[in-house]
mmCIF file of C-alpha atoms in Angstrom:
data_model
loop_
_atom_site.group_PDB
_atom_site.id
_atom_site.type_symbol
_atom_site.label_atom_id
_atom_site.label_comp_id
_atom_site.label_asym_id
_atom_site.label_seq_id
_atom_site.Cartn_x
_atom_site.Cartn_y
_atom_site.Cartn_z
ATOM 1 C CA UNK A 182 100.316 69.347 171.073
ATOM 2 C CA UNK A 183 102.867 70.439 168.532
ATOM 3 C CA UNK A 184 102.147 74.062 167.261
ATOM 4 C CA UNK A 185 101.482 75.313 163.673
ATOM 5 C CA UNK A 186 102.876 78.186 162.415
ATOM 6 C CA UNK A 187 99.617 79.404 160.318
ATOM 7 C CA UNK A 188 101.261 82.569 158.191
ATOM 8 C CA UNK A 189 103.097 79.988 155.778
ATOM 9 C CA UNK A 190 99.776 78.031 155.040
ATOM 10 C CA UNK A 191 97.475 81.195 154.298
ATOM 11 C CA UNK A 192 100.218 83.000 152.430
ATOM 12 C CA UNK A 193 100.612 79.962 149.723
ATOM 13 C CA UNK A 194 96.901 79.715 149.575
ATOM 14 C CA UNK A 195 96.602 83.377 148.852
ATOM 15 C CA UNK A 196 99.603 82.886 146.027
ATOM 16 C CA UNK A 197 97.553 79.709 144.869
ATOM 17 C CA UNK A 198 94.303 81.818 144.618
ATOM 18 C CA UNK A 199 96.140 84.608 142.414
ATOM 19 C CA UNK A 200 97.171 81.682 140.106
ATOM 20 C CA UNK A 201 93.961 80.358 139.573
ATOM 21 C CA UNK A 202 92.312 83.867 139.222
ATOM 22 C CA UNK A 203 94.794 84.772 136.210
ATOM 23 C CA UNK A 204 94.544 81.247 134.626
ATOM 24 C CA UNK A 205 90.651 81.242 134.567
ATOM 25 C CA UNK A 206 89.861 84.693 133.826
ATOM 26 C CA UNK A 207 88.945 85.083 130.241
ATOM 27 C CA UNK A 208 91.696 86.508 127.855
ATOM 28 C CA UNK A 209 89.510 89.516 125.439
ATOM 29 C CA UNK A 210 89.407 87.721 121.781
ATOM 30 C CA UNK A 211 92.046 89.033 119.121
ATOM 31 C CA UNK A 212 90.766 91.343 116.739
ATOM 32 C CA UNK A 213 91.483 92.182 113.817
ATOM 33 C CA UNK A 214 94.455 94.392 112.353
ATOM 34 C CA UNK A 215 92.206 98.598 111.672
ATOM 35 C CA UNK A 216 92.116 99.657 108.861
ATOM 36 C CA UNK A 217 92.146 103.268 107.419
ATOM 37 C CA UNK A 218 89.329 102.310 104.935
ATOM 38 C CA UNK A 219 85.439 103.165 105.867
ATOM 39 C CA UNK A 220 83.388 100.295 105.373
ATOM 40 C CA UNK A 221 79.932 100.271 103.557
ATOM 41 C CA UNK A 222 76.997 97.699 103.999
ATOM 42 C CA UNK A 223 75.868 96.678 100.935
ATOM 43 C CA UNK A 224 72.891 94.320 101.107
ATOM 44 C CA UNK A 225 74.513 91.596 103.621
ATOM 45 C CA UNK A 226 78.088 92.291 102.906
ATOM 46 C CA UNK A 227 80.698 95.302 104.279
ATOM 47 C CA UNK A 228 82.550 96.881 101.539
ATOM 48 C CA UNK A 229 85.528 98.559 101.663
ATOM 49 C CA UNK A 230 84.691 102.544 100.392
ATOM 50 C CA UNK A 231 87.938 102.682 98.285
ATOM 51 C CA UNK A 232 90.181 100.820 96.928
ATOM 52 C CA UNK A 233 93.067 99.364 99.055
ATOM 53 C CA UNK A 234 95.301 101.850 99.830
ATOM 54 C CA UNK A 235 99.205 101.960 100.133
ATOM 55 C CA UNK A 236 98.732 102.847 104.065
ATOM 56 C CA UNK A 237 96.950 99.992 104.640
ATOM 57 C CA UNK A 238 99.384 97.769 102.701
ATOM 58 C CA UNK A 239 102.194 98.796 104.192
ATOM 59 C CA UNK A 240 100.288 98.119 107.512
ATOM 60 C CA UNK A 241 100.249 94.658 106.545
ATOM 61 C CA UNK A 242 103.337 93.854 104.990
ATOM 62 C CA UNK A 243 105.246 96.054 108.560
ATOM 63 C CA UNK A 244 103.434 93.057 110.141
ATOM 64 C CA UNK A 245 103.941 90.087 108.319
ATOM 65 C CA UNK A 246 107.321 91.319 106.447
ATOM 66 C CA UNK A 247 105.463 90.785 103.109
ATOM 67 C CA UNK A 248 107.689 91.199 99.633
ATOM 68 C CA UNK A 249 105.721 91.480 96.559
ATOM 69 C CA UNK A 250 106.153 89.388 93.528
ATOM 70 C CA UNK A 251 107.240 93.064 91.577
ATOM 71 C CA UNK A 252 109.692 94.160 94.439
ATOM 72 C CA UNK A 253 111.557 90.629 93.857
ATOM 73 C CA UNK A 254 111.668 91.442 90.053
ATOM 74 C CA UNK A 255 112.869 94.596 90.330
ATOM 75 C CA UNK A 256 109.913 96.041 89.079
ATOM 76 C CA UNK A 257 105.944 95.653 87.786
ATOM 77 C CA UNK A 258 104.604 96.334 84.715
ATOM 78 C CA UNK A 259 102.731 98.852 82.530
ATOM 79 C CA UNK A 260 101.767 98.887 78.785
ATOM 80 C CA UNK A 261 103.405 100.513 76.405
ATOM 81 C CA UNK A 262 103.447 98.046 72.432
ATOM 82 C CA UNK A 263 103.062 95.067 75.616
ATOM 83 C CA UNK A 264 103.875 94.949 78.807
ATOM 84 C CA UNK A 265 106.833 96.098 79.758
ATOM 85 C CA UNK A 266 108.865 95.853 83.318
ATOM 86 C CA UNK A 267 109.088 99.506 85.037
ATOM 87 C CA UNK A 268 112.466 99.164 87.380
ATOM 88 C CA UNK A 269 111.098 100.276 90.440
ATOM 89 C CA UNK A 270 107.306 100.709 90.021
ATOM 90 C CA UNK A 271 105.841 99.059 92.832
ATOM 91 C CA UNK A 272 102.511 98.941 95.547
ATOM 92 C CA UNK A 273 105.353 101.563 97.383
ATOM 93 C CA UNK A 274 106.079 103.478 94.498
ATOM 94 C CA UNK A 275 103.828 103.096 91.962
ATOM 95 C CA UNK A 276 105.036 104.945 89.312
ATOM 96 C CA UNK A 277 108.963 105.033 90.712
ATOM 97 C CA UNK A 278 108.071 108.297 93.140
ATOM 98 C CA UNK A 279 107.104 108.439 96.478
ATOM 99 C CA UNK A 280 103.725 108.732 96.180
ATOM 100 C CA UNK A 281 100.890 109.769 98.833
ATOM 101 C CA UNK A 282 100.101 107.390 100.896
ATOM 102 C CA UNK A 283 96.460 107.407 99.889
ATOM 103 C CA UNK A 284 97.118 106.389 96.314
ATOM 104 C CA UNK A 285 95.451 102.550 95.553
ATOM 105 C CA UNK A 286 98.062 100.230 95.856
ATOM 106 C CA UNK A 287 98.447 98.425 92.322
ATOM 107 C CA UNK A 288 101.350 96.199 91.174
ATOM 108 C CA UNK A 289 100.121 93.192 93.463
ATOM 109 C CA UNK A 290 98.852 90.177 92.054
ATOM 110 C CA UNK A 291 95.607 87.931 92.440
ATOM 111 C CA UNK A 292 96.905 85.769 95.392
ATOM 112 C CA UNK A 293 98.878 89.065 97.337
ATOM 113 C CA UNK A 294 95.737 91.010 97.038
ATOM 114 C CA UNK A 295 93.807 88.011 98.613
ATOM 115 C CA UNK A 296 95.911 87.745 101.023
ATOM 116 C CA UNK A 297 96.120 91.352 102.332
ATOM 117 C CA UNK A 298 92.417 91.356 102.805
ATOM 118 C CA UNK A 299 92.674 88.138 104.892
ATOM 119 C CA UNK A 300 95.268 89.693 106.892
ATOM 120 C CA UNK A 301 92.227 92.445 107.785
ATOM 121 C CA UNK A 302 89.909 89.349 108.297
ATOM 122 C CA UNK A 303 88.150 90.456 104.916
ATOM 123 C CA UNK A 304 88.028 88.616 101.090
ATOM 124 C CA UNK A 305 88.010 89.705 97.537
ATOM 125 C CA UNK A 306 84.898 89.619 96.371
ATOM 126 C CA UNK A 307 83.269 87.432 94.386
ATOM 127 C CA UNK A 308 82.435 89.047 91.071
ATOM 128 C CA UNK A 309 78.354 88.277 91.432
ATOM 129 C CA UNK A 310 79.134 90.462 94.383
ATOM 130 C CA UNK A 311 80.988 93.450 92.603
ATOM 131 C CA UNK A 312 78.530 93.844 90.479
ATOM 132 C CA UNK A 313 75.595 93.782 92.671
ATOM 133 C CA UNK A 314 77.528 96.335 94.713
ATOM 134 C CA UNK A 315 78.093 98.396 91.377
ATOM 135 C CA UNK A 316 75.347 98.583 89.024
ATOM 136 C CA UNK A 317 72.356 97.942 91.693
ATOM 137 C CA UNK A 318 71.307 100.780 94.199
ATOM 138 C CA UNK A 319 70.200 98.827 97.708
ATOM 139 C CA UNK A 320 70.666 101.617 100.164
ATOM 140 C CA UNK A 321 67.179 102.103 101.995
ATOM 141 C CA UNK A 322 66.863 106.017 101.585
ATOM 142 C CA UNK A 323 69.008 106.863 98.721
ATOM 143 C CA UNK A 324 70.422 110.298 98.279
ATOM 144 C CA UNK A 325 69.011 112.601 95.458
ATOM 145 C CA UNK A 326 70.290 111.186 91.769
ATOM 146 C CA UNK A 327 70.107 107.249 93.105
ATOM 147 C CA UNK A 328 66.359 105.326 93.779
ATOM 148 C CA UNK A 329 66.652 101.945 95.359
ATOM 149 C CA UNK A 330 66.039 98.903 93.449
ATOM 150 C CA UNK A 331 67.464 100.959 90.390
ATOM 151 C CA UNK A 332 69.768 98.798 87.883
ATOM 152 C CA UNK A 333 72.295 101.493 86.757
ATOM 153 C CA UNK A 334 74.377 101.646 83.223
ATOM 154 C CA UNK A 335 77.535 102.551 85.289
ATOM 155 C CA UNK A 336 79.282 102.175 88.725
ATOM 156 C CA UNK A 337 78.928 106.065 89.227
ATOM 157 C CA UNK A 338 75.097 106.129 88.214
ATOM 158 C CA UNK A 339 73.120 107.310 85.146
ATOM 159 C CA UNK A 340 76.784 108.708 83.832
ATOM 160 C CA UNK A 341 80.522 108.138 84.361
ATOM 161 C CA UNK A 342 80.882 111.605 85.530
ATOM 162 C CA UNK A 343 81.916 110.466 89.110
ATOM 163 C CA UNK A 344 84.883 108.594 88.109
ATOM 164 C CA UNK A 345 88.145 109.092 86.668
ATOM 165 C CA UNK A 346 89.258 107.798 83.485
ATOM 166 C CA UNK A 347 90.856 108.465 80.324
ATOM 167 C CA UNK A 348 88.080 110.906 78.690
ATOM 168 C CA UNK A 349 84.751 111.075 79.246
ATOM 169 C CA UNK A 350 84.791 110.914 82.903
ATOM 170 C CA UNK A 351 84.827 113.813 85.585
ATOM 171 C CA UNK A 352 87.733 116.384 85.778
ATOM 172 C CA UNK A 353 90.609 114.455 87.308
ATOM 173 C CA UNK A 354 94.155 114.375 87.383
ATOM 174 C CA UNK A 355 95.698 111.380 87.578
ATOM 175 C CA UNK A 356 99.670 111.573 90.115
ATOM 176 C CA UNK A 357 101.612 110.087 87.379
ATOM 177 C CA UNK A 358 104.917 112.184 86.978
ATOM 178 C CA UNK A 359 104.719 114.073 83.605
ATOM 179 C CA UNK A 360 106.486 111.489 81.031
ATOM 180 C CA UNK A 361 105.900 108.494 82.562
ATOM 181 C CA UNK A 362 102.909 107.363 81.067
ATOM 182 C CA UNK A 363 102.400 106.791 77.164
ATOM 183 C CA UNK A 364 99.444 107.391 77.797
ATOM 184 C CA UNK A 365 96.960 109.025 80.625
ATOM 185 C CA UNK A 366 97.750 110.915 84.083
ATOM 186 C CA UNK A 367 97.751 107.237 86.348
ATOM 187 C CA UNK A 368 95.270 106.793 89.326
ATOM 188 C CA UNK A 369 94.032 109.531 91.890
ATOM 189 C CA UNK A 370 94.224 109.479 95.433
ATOM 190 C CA UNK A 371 91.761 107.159 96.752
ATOM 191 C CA UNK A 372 88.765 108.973 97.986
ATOM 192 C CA UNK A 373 89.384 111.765 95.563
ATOM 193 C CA UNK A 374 86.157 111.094 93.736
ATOM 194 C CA UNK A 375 82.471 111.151 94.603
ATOM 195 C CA UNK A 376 80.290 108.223 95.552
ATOM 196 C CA UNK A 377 78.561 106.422 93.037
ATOM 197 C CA UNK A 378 76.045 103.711 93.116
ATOM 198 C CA UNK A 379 75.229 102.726 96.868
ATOM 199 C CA UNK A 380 78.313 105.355 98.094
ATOM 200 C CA UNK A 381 81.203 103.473 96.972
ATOM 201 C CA UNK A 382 84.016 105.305 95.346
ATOM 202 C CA UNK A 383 85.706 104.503 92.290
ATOM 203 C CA UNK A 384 83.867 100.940 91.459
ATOM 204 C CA UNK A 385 84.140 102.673 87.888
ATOM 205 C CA UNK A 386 87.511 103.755 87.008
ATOM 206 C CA UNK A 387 90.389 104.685 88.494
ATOM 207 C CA UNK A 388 91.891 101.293 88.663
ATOM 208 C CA UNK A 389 90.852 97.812 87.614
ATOM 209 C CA UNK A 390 89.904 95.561 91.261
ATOM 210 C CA UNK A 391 90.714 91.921 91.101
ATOM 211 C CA UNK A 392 87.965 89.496 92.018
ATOM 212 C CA UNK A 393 87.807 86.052 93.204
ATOM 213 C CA UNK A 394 86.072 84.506 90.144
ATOM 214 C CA UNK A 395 88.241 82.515 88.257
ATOM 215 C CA UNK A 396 87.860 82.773 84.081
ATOM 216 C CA UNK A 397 89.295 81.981 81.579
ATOM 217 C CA UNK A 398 92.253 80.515 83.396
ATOM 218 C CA UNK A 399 92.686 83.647 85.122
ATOM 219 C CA UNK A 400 90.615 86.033 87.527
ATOM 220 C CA UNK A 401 87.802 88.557 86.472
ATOM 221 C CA UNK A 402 88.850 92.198 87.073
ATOM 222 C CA UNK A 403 86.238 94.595 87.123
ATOM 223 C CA UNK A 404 85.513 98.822 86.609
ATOM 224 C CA UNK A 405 88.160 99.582 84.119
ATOM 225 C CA UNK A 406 90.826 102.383 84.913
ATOM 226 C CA UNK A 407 92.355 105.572 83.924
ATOM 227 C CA UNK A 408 93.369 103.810 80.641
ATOM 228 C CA UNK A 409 89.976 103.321 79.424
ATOM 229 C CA UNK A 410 87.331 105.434 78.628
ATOM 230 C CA UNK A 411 84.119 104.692 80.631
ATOM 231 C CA UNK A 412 82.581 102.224 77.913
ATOM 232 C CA UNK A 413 84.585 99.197 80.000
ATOM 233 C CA UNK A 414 83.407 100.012 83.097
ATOM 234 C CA UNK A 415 79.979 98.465 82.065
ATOM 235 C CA UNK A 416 78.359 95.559 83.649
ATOM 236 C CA UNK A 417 79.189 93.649 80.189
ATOM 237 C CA UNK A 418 82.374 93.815 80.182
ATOM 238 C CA UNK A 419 84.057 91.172 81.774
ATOM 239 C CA UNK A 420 87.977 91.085 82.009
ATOM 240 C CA UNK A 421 90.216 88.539 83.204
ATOM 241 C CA UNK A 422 93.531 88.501 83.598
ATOM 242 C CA UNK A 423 96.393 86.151 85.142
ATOM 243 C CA UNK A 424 96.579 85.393 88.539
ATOM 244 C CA UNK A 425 100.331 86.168 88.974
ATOM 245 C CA UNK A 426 100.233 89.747 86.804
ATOM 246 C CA UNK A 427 100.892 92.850 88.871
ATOM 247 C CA UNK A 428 100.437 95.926 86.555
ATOM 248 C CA UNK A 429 100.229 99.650 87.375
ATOM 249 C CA UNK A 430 96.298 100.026 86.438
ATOM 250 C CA UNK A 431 95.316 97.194 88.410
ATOM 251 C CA UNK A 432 93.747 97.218 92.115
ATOM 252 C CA UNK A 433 91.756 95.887 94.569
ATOM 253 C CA UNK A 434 88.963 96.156 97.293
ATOM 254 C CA UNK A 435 88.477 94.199 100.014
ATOM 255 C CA UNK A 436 84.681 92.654 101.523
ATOM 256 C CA UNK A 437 83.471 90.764 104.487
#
């Protein structure tokens, strides 16, 4: 009887079974680019704190080699008798400085700011949503100043003392160079404020957030900024602007 050399056969199955284990095993799922932002549940949907911050933007557009619509122009735009193009005023450099990295990134349109929450596997919200979130206290046990169920006047509460705008707001200071606004200091760090209704910072003020409700031909923006006084950061005030204008006072949040 012819012999069989045996070490051959039991080395390829061993090589076959080390296939077949790596093949089959289960790969873990991708998840999702972190963020820097805390998250907050409101009712059945996670809100970002803050507003979007130039960290995290820059996080996405390392990734995906993103180029806003205001970098190609050379520029986005700020309001002086119209808007006007500011060479060099960015979501990097919002007001032509480097700024902290902290700051809300502004200077992005409608369909850039939807699409750096999607790269975070989040949405803009829809504006039913924003002002649920804003003007209606739903956190269980409430610290003192809020009571759930409560419909508020403003995003910050009974008053707009939380936020930061023009005048009648708390005692902030926006990081706008001296000289480059006609008029205000520009946005604060996000987080800089204190939480208003159902902990979220800066739903009032600061900067305006884009939504995904269309209007008017354009998209709702809600909250105001530092270039209003707190009256338009009231539930009835309903802006919309044009999908494709990135301007200095205008934000975002993201939800999911």
């Amino acid at each position: 009887m012819k012999k069989f050399d045996i070490l051959p056969i039991l080395f390829g199955l061993a090589l076959s079974a080390i296939a077949a284990y790596f093949m089959l095993r289960s790969t873990p799922a991708n998840s999702a680019p972190a963020s820097t932002i805390l998250v907050v549940k409101v009712g059945s949907v996670s809100w970002d704190q803050t507003e979007m911050t130039i960290a995290d933007v820059k996080t996405f557009a390392d990734a995906t080699g993103f180029v806003s619509q205001a970098e190609k122009n050379g520029g986005g735009l700020s309001y002086e008798s119209g808007f006007v193009k500011k060479p060099g005023w960015t979501w990097k450099t919002p007001y032509g400085l480097t700024p902290k990295s902290s700051e809300p990134a502004v200077h992005l349109n409608q369909s850039e700011a939807a699409s750096v929450c999607r790269f975070y596997e989040k949405r803009l919200p829809t504006d039913a949503e924003w002002t649920s979130a804003a003007f209606v206290e739903q956190r269980e046990a409430p610290p003192v100043g809020y009571t759930k169920g409560q419909h508020y006047p403003f995003p910050g509460g009974t008053t707009p003392v939380v936020s930061h705008c023009l005048n009648g707001c708390g005692d902030y200071k926006g990081v706008a160079p001296l000289g480059a606004l006609n008029r205000g200091t520009g946005h604060v760090p996000a987080g800089t404020t204190k939480p208003g209704v159902n902990g979220l910072l800066d739903m009032g003020g600061n900067v305006w957030e884009w939504t995904a409700t269309e209007r008017n031909g354009g998209f709702i923006t809600r909250g105001a900024s530092w270039w209003y006084g707190p009256e338009r950061q009231k539930e009835s005030d309903v802006e919309s602007k044009s999908a494709d204008i990135g301007v200095v006072y205008i934000g975002f949040r993201c939800v999911s």
